[in-house]
XYZ file of C-alpha atoms in Angstrom:
544
model
C -49.797 -6.986 15.621
C -48.821 -4.108 17.989
C -49.860 -0.794 16.909
C -47.655 2.532 17.146
C -49.673 3.656 20.438
C -48.769 0.113 21.677
C -45.122 0.856 21.109
C -45.508 4.324 22.458
C -46.543 3.900 25.642
C -44.572 0.412 26.331
C -41.639 2.035 25.479
C -42.268 5.463 28.209
C -43.476 2.982 30.784
C -39.545 1.742 30.820
C -38.001 4.883 30.169
C -39.695 6.628 32.955
C -39.057 3.937 34.795
C -34.892 4.735 34.542
C -34.420 1.818 31.808
C -31.415 3.141 29.968
C -33.390 4.407 26.945
C -31.229 1.984 24.374
C -31.872 -1.165 27.253
C -35.384 -0.003 26.445
C -36.109 -0.325 22.993
C -33.821 -3.699 22.674
C -36.396 -5.096 25.603
C -39.158 -3.758 22.923
C -37.591 -5.740 20.339
C -37.082 -8.972 22.389
C -40.859 -8.825 23.854
C -42.143 -8.803 20.200
C -40.288 -11.263 18.936
C -41.855 -13.294 21.952
C -45.821 -11.995 21.238
C -45.616 -9.914 23.924
C -46.405 -6.365 21.652
C -48.932 -4.143 24.432
C -48.531 -2.880 27.947
C -51.949 -5.152 27.816
C -50.150 -8.267 26.927
C -47.283 -8.917 29.211
C -49.856 -8.179 32.217
C -52.164 -10.808 31.064
C -48.856 -13.154 30.114
C -47.358 -14.985 32.974
C -44.095 -14.496 35.220
C -42.371 -17.177 33.269
C -43.293 -16.122 30.010
C -41.966 -12.336 30.541
C -38.596 -13.936 32.359
C -38.185 -16.083 29.024
C -38.023 -12.251 26.705
C -36.056 -10.496 29.030
C -33.306 -12.674 30.787
C -32.826 -10.521 34.366
C -35.361 -11.833 36.837
C -35.624 -8.817 38.535
C -36.291 -6.662 35.737
C -39.230 -9.098 33.818
C -41.083 -9.128 37.460
C -40.045 -5.028 37.479
C -42.169 -4.665 34.354
C -45.084 -7.313 34.818
C -45.536 -6.333 37.900
C -45.556 -2.246 36.247
C -47.610 -3.473 33.280
C -50.389 -5.335 35.566
C -50.229 -1.833 38.083
C -50.985 0.058 34.489
C -53.602 -1.874 33.190
C -55.302 -2.187 36.592
C -55.786 1.937 36.858
C -55.524 3.228 33.387
C -55.822 7.350 35.639
C -51.705 6.639 35.389
C -50.333 7.359 31.763
C -46.812 5.118 30.728
C -46.083 9.493 29.056
C -45.258 10.423 32.032
C -42.564 10.930 34.939
C -44.752 10.690 37.424
C -46.959 8.006 36.249
C -43.914 6.223 36.196
C -42.719 6.225 39.705
C -46.848 6.185 40.827
C -45.867 2.590 39.041
C -42.947 1.767 40.410
C -43.898 2.623 44.050
C -47.089 0.379 43.294
C -44.895 -2.216 41.670
C -41.869 -2.215 44.122
C -42.698 -1.481 47.786
C -41.380 1.933 47.030
C -41.907 4.603 50.346
C -43.916 7.958 49.104
C -41.968 10.053 47.598
C -42.483 13.412 46.684
C -42.005 13.797 42.262
C -40.389 16.291 40.418
C -43.162 18.249 37.804
C -42.246 16.694 34.272
C -41.531 19.313 31.562
C -43.084 17.578 29.213
C -45.948 17.063 31.107
C -48.091 19.675 28.559
C -47.766 17.006 25.282
C -48.475 14.295 27.046
C -51.461 12.435 28.742
C -51.212 12.624 32.300
C -53.768 12.240 35.011
C -54.019 16.889 34.791
C -52.860 17.593 30.995
C -52.347 21.377 29.932
C -55.189 21.803 26.999
C -54.293 22.595 23.929
C -55.732 26.099 23.985
C -53.598 26.893 26.893
C -50.511 25.926 25.633
C -51.294 27.267 22.349
C -51.846 30.538 24.529
C -48.741 30.502 26.421
C -46.724 30.767 23.844
C -48.255 33.642 21.687
C -45.446 36.000 20.622
C -46.289 39.915 20.024
C -46.144 41.115 16.615
C -45.813 45.006 15.379
C -47.163 46.199 12.397
C -46.284 49.893 12.516
C -43.789 50.271 9.498
C -42.624 53.126 10.747
C -41.614 51.970 13.431
C -40.021 49.014 12.054
C -37.738 50.587 10.186
C -35.770 52.477 12.669
C -35.098 48.674 14.047
C -31.614 47.665 14.775
C -31.316 44.740 16.601
C -27.404 43.339 17.584
C -28.326 39.392 17.698
C -25.879 36.484 16.095
C -27.697 34.105 12.955
C -29.467 31.004 14.331
C -32.260 32.823 15.592
C -33.234 34.278 12.508
C -33.442 32.027 10.629
C -35.373 30.297 13.223
C -37.869 33.577 13.405
C -37.906 33.549 10.042
C -38.806 29.741 9.535
C -42.051 30.467 12.098
C -43.381 33.196 10.440
C -42.879 31.492 7.110
C -44.834 28.299 8.540
C -48.375 30.848 8.521
C -48.460 30.240 4.996
C -46.356 27.107 3.873
C -48.217 24.874 7.094
C -51.268 27.069 8.256
C -52.942 23.787 9.680
C -49.719 23.219 12.049
C -50.796 25.083 15.692
C -48.078 27.945 16.339
C -46.556 24.873 19.505
C -46.319 22.708 15.832
C -44.327 25.534 14.088
C -42.236 26.582 17.253
C -41.038 22.976 17.244
C -40.500 22.877 13.134
C -38.685 25.832 12.799
C -36.642 25.069 15.366
C -35.705 21.554 14.224
C -34.101 23.902 10.256
C -32.312 25.300 12.866
C -30.789 22.565 13.840
C -29.780 21.145 10.892
C -29.109 24.692 9.386
C -26.168 25.117 12.298
C -25.169 20.993 12.235
C -24.362 22.140 8.512
C -22.563 24.860 8.910
C -20.526 23.152 11.718
C -19.532 20.775 9.915
C -18.149 22.963 6.764
C -16.372 24.920 9.165
C -14.753 21.904 11.364
C -16.046 22.879 14.470
C -17.850 19.468 13.965
C -16.602 16.147 11.890
C -18.954 12.755 11.456
C -22.170 11.617 9.375
C -25.137 13.295 11.391
C -28.110 11.074 13.424
C -30.093 10.971 10.046
C -27.043 9.701 8.279
C -26.668 7.170 11.010
C -30.298 6.540 10.466
C -31.575 7.611 13.108
C -34.778 8.946 11.071
C -35.157 6.117 9.413
C -39.392 5.953 9.267
C -39.984 9.022 9.710
C -42.243 11.215 7.732
C -40.496 14.313 6.319
C -40.880 18.040 5.298
C -38.877 20.449 4.073
C -38.293 24.304 5.163
C -36.681 26.564 3.966
C -34.853 23.718 1.784
C -34.158 21.897 5.439
C -35.415 18.881 5.167
C -37.132 17.787 8.942
C -38.157 14.342 10.275
C -41.077 14.634 12.195
C -42.981 13.537 14.571
C -47.348 13.215 14.772
C -49.176 14.280 17.842
C -51.746 11.740 16.793
C -54.785 12.772 18.645
C -53.954 16.864 18.979
C -56.309 19.386 18.088
C -55.873 22.450 17.597
C -58.764 25.287 15.892
C -57.089 28.179 13.966
C -57.697 31.742 13.605
C -54.760 33.729 14.546
C -54.532 37.494 14.024
C -53.074 38.050 10.890
C -52.042 41.296 11.551
C -52.240 43.705 15.127
C -55.410 46.151 13.657
C -57.134 42.714 12.112
C -59.748 41.224 15.171
C -61.467 38.277 15.166
C -65.008 37.995 16.418
C -68.092 36.124 16.101
C -70.321 36.326 13.387
C -74.193 34.636 15.177
C -75.568 32.030 12.863
C -72.492 31.450 10.942
C -70.299 27.984 11.411
C -67.084 29.179 13.488
C -66.135 25.241 12.471
C -66.164 21.984 10.707
C -69.633 20.881 10.671
C -73.037 22.197 8.679
C -75.663 20.286 6.969
C -77.397 21.931 4.993
C -81.167 21.729 3.829
C -82.018 20.789 6.679
C -84.312 23.887 7.126
C -87.927 23.260 8.135
C -90.695 25.438 6.555
C -92.728 28.160 8.444
C -94.521 25.414 9.923
C -92.150 23.706 11.350
C -92.514 21.130 9.252
C -90.420 19.070 6.715
C -86.993 18.905 5.370
C -87.499 20.858 1.998
C -83.986 19.353 0.987
C -82.478 16.356 1.403
C -79.083 17.365 0.220
C -76.717 17.173 3.465
C -73.387 19.136 3.131
C -70.339 19.169 5.816
C -68.507 22.185 5.251
C -65.109 23.799 6.770
C -65.001 27.216 7.549
C -62.952 29.543 8.417
C -63.021 31.807 11.063
C -64.389 35.054 11.165
C -61.926 37.972 9.905
C -62.957 41.474 10.827
C -61.284 44.477 9.563
C -62.056 48.690 8.733
C -65.882 46.955 10.034
C -66.161 44.944 6.667
C -65.981 40.882 8.203
C -64.657 38.100 5.419
C -65.515 34.435 6.046
C -64.396 31.329 3.756
C -66.037 27.976 4.361
C -65.115 24.478 1.937
C -66.672 21.355 0.801
C -67.023 18.292 -1.052
C -67.761 18.787 -4.755
C -67.288 14.792 -6.802
C -69.515 15.957 -9.740
C -70.087 19.500 -11.447
C -73.687 19.261 -11.958
C -74.070 19.431 -8.313
C -72.236 22.815 -7.526
C -75.876 24.403 -7.837
C -77.274 22.319 -4.997
C -74.716 22.716 -2.864
C -74.178 26.080 -3.368
C -78.271 26.241 -2.444
C -78.402 24.052 0.309
C -75.289 26.961 1.852
C -77.532 29.360 1.414
C -80.721 27.339 3.019
C -78.767 26.085 6.280
C -77.105 29.311 7.591
C -79.540 32.384 6.309
C -77.727 34.391 7.175
C -75.448 35.046 3.774
C -78.506 36.285 2.352
C -77.591 39.615 3.694
C -73.769 39.914 2.863
C -72.756 41.882 0.272
C -70.882 39.292 -2.096
C -71.014 35.463 -1.765
C -67.536 34.789 -4.412
C -67.323 30.884 -5.085
C -64.966 29.277 -7.105
C -64.540 25.067 -7.753
C -62.249 23.010 -9.040
C -63.214 19.088 -9.945
C -61.034 16.369 -11.659
C -62.779 14.641 -14.743
C -62.061 11.577 -16.377
C -61.404 12.473 -20.125
C -61.871 10.094 -23.201
C -58.062 9.094 -23.453
C -58.468 7.211 -19.588
C -56.779 10.121 -17.935
C -58.496 13.176 -15.324
C -58.715 17.324 -16.330
C -59.069 19.915 -13.901
C -62.447 21.679 -14.340
C -62.560 24.874 -12.547
C -64.811 28.248 -12.427
C -65.841 30.910 -10.095
C -68.153 34.009 -9.555
C -67.188 37.035 -7.876
C -70.448 38.221 -7.024
C -69.193 42.155 -7.261
C -66.150 41.107 -5.154
C -63.570 42.114 -7.805
C -60.739 40.009 -8.891
C -62.271 36.980 -5.915
C -62.885 34.147 -7.695
C -60.064 34.506 -9.871
C -58.130 35.366 -6.635
C -59.651 31.777 -5.424
C -58.640 29.458 -7.479
C -55.065 30.358 -7.861
C -54.798 29.459 -4.375
C -56.678 26.483 -4.941
C -53.804 25.557 -7.445
C -51.009 26.096 -5.057
C -53.024 23.420 -2.650
C -53.808 21.227 -5.631
C -57.203 21.444 -3.277
C -59.459 19.395 -6.103
C -63.225 18.190 -6.132
C -63.588 21.251 -3.650
C -66.207 24.223 -3.812
C -65.121 27.552 -1.272
C -67.493 30.121 -1.031
C -65.843 33.255 0.405
C -68.250 36.109 1.962
C -68.084 39.460 2.721
C -70.162 42.142 4.775
C -69.269 45.146 3.814
C -68.132 47.451 6.551
C -67.204 51.363 3.838
C -64.016 50.938 3.758
C -61.482 49.442 0.756
C -59.678 47.540 2.223
C -56.524 48.131 -0.614
C -54.319 45.295 -0.912
C -54.640 43.712 3.091
C -58.287 42.366 1.523
C -56.205 39.880 -0.634
C -54.039 38.962 2.671
C -57.195 38.077 4.687
C -59.257 36.073 1.497
C -56.193 34.391 1.418
C -55.540 34.024 5.600
C -59.713 32.560 5.488
C -59.220 30.207 2.891
C -56.092 28.357 3.503
C -57.566 28.020 6.741
C -60.506 26.896 5.296
C -58.902 23.970 2.639
C -57.138 23.145 5.879
C -59.639 22.571 8.276
C -61.477 20.370 5.594
C -58.154 18.352 5.136
C -58.721 18.213 9.331
C -61.833 16.814 8.868
C -61.133 13.726 6.433
C -57.500 13.463 6.712
C -56.676 14.008 2.439
C -53.500 15.789 3.363
C -50.784 13.692 1.733
C -47.158 13.978 3.417
C -48.408 14.203 7.294
C -51.775 13.210 7.036
C -53.350 16.415 8.267
C -51.698 16.032 11.582
C -49.807 18.082 13.889
C -46.326 16.951 14.455
C -43.208 17.931 16.394
C -39.864 18.410 14.790
C -37.728 15.158 16.040
C -34.064 16.093 18.009
C -32.332 13.280 16.369
C -29.098 14.764 17.544
C -30.470 14.511 20.893
C -31.913 10.899 20.089
C -29.176 10.204 19.077
C -26.629 11.121 21.997
C -29.126 9.688 24.945
C -29.023 6.171 23.269
C -25.543 5.798 20.747
C -26.168 1.888 20.155
C -23.697 -0.334 19.202
C -25.381 -2.030 15.546
C -26.688 -0.366 12.650
C -30.237 -2.304 12.878
C -30.497 -1.326 16.285
C -30.802 2.150 14.940
C -32.930 1.600 12.267
C -35.522 -0.423 14.818
C -34.736 2.678 17.319
C -35.726 5.314 14.880
C -39.190 4.054 13.958
C -40.713 3.801 18.197
C -43.337 6.690 18.464
C -41.541 8.823 22.055
C -38.280 10.828 20.964
C -36.939 13.211 22.356
C -38.892 16.702 20.499
C -37.704 19.931 20.001
C -39.818 22.041 22.675
C -41.654 25.117 21.667
C -41.676 27.048 24.888
C -37.154 27.125 24.171
C -37.830 27.826 21.116
C -39.581 31.057 22.021
C -37.465 31.857 25.248
C -34.610 31.842 22.676
C -36.119 34.267 19.843
C -37.324 37.058 23.141
C -33.381 36.116 24.530
C -31.392 36.419 21.489
C -32.945 39.449 20.325
C -32.950 41.363 24.188
C -30.968 44.265 22.777
C -30.965 47.003 20.574
C -29.121 49.081 18.565
C -29.110 53.412 19.421
C -27.437 56.085 17.774
C -24.906 56.428 15.117
C -22.713 54.636 16.639
C -23.780 51.390 16.784
C -23.698 50.835 20.878
C -26.106 48.575 22.058
C -28.919 50.019 24.365
C -27.472 49.843 28.066
C -27.796 46.770 30.505
C -28.391 49.232 33.429
C -32.829 49.050 33.389
C -35.012 47.385 35.948
C -36.154 43.508 35.015
C -39.103 44.290 33.872
C -38.021 47.431 31.366
C -35.432 44.506 29.988
C -39.006 42.703 29.377
C -40.626 45.096 27.662
C -38.195 45.921 26.016
C -37.241 41.907 24.827
C -41.302 41.406 23.410
C -40.722 45.206 21.304
C -38.071 43.410 19.635
C -39.466 40.281 18.878
C -42.407 42.106 17.709
C -40.874 43.904 15.472
C -38.494 42.342 13.766
C -41.870 39.073 13.719
C -43.982 41.980 12.075
C -41.004 43.373 9.458
C -41.151 39.843 8.150
C -44.811 39.153 7.857
C -45.004 41.913 6.553
C -42.371 40.760 3.563
C -43.885 37.340 3.735
C -47.723 39.041 3.690
C -46.076 41.411 0.858
C -46.123 38.012 -1.594
C -47.984 35.404 0.067
C -50.767 36.188 -3.034
C -48.273 36.659 -5.987
C -46.101 33.603 -5.479
C -46.980 30.107 -5.055
C -46.471 28.043 -1.201
C -42.822 25.973 -2.458
C -42.109 29.337 -4.042
C -42.248 31.785 -0.664
C -40.939 28.551 1.383
C -37.671 28.440 -1.573
C -37.372 32.270 -1.778
C -37.328 32.496 2.166
C -34.042 31.360 2.170
C -32.487 34.390 -0.183
C -34.743 36.219 1.528
C -32.724 35.418 5.231
C -29.394 35.794 4.000
C -29.841 38.817 2.703
C -30.235 40.016 5.646
C -28.716 38.095 8.006
C -26.039 40.245 10.218
C -22.228 40.528 9.071
C -19.711 38.497 11.474
C -16.144 36.575 11.070
C -16.239 33.974 8.120
C -14.845 30.464 9.479
C -14.729 29.339 13.549
C -13.981 33.427 14.050
C -17.531 33.795 13.402
C -19.635 31.304 15.468
C -22.251 32.597 17.395
C -21.034 35.985 16.571
C -23.038 38.810 16.564
C -24.114 42.089 14.326
C -26.521 44.814 13.357
C -29.396 43.463 12.272
C -31.357 46.244 9.888
C -34.926 46.017 10.236
C -35.306 47.989 6.889
C -33.366 45.793 5.134
C -36.652 43.315 5.097
C -38.721 45.454 4.454
C -36.885 46.445 1.651
C -37.848 42.826 0.654
C -41.291 43.090 0.282
C -43.236 42.853 -3.368
C -43.195 46.426 -5.071
C -47.224 46.195 -5.683
C -47.108 49.080 -8.982
């Protein structure tokens, strides 16, 4: 039986060989009908068998030879144009011509793929958190990129397990869905969407800002979080702590270097440590199937990581699902502040929001001597959600998308490239992996481009355009950093007080409340207006 990876590689091998995607999909289906379900199957079959599935002798021979070449040289990935060109050169005797670089090489299994760390670093955007600077800023922009900014920042709170590249891709998918809906409502576009025609059939879906987004799993993409939550907060390593997933508790030795003193083995997922004003926080999470194991599990952690005993606070909280006498389940929960007032209840609240059960969390703080005010809740929440997300990634327990990184699928691009004639072909095509996605670097460039101009003075004039290229680039970064900072401050003020679902629901209303005013109907399509960042700050939760 063909795996998803087999289908993906076979489809990519055909499309990089310049077979139209429509024809490639139909050929894959025909090959499957003849039990040729993977590159390996085709390579090991005889040519007559392949020709029985593909009537065109030339196409059958070319595919057969390409699959054999691919099997002999696994370093040539079926997922890049460079690999496809080399395979074609081997099988068809083509001359050695220089091939164009593949713009998707960063996301595929090419010979020299960019590392996840390098990819995520290349997509970083600046964030300004100085409210005095933000509150005096007015930007000239249109509405679509503002949706992108609100969605990308929102995903830091609602889907923290997703890497920045995925968040940008998903946010761009929100923009695409919303823009098409708007275009239909004002008569610019007509007819059903690609999703309504069945192009999203069989793919996972998530809801973002009330919009349903079809996603594509990224198949083993590994990313470790730990982004800074604000400009003044820095992440530092702590000696002897576990910055990523695993601690085998209870394996400390005696002073003579002798036997293990505790045989309880426990796997802990940990957040990145966050330091602010000399106070350092870190949160760990682990499975707790039985209430009776709480004390032993805590003890095993302190044995495995002795320097936790030097911390000022080790607050904990747990939620455990326990069967009752009626055959259903009840949730048992408890917490302990350990001197960090209110932290236990706060962690329980977040665990309820994320539906974390059979889970024990420990929040460790080394106090730096300075009160943090509301910032401590933001930091605890950030660390706790990262620890929980890390545990879900490690165990694969996340229900909606399996804890995997995803792309936002570009269904409209998929339809425009293929446009099969029958609905059955559409349904089949939509279920095959390897389709167009919303590119994160394009989303990032769109943000920088769309907020390039500030409005100066009372006359509402945009910034003069006669500036050096370097000055213009610096202004773009300043503008986007102020916008993202304003949105982040807004979300931060609410995130600890409402559920992630409620935060997602409110985000659209907040965008509607501050978006630039433009003319109604087609005349306002793409039109620009003034965006006052002070209006975004005014939506913050009143702490009093």
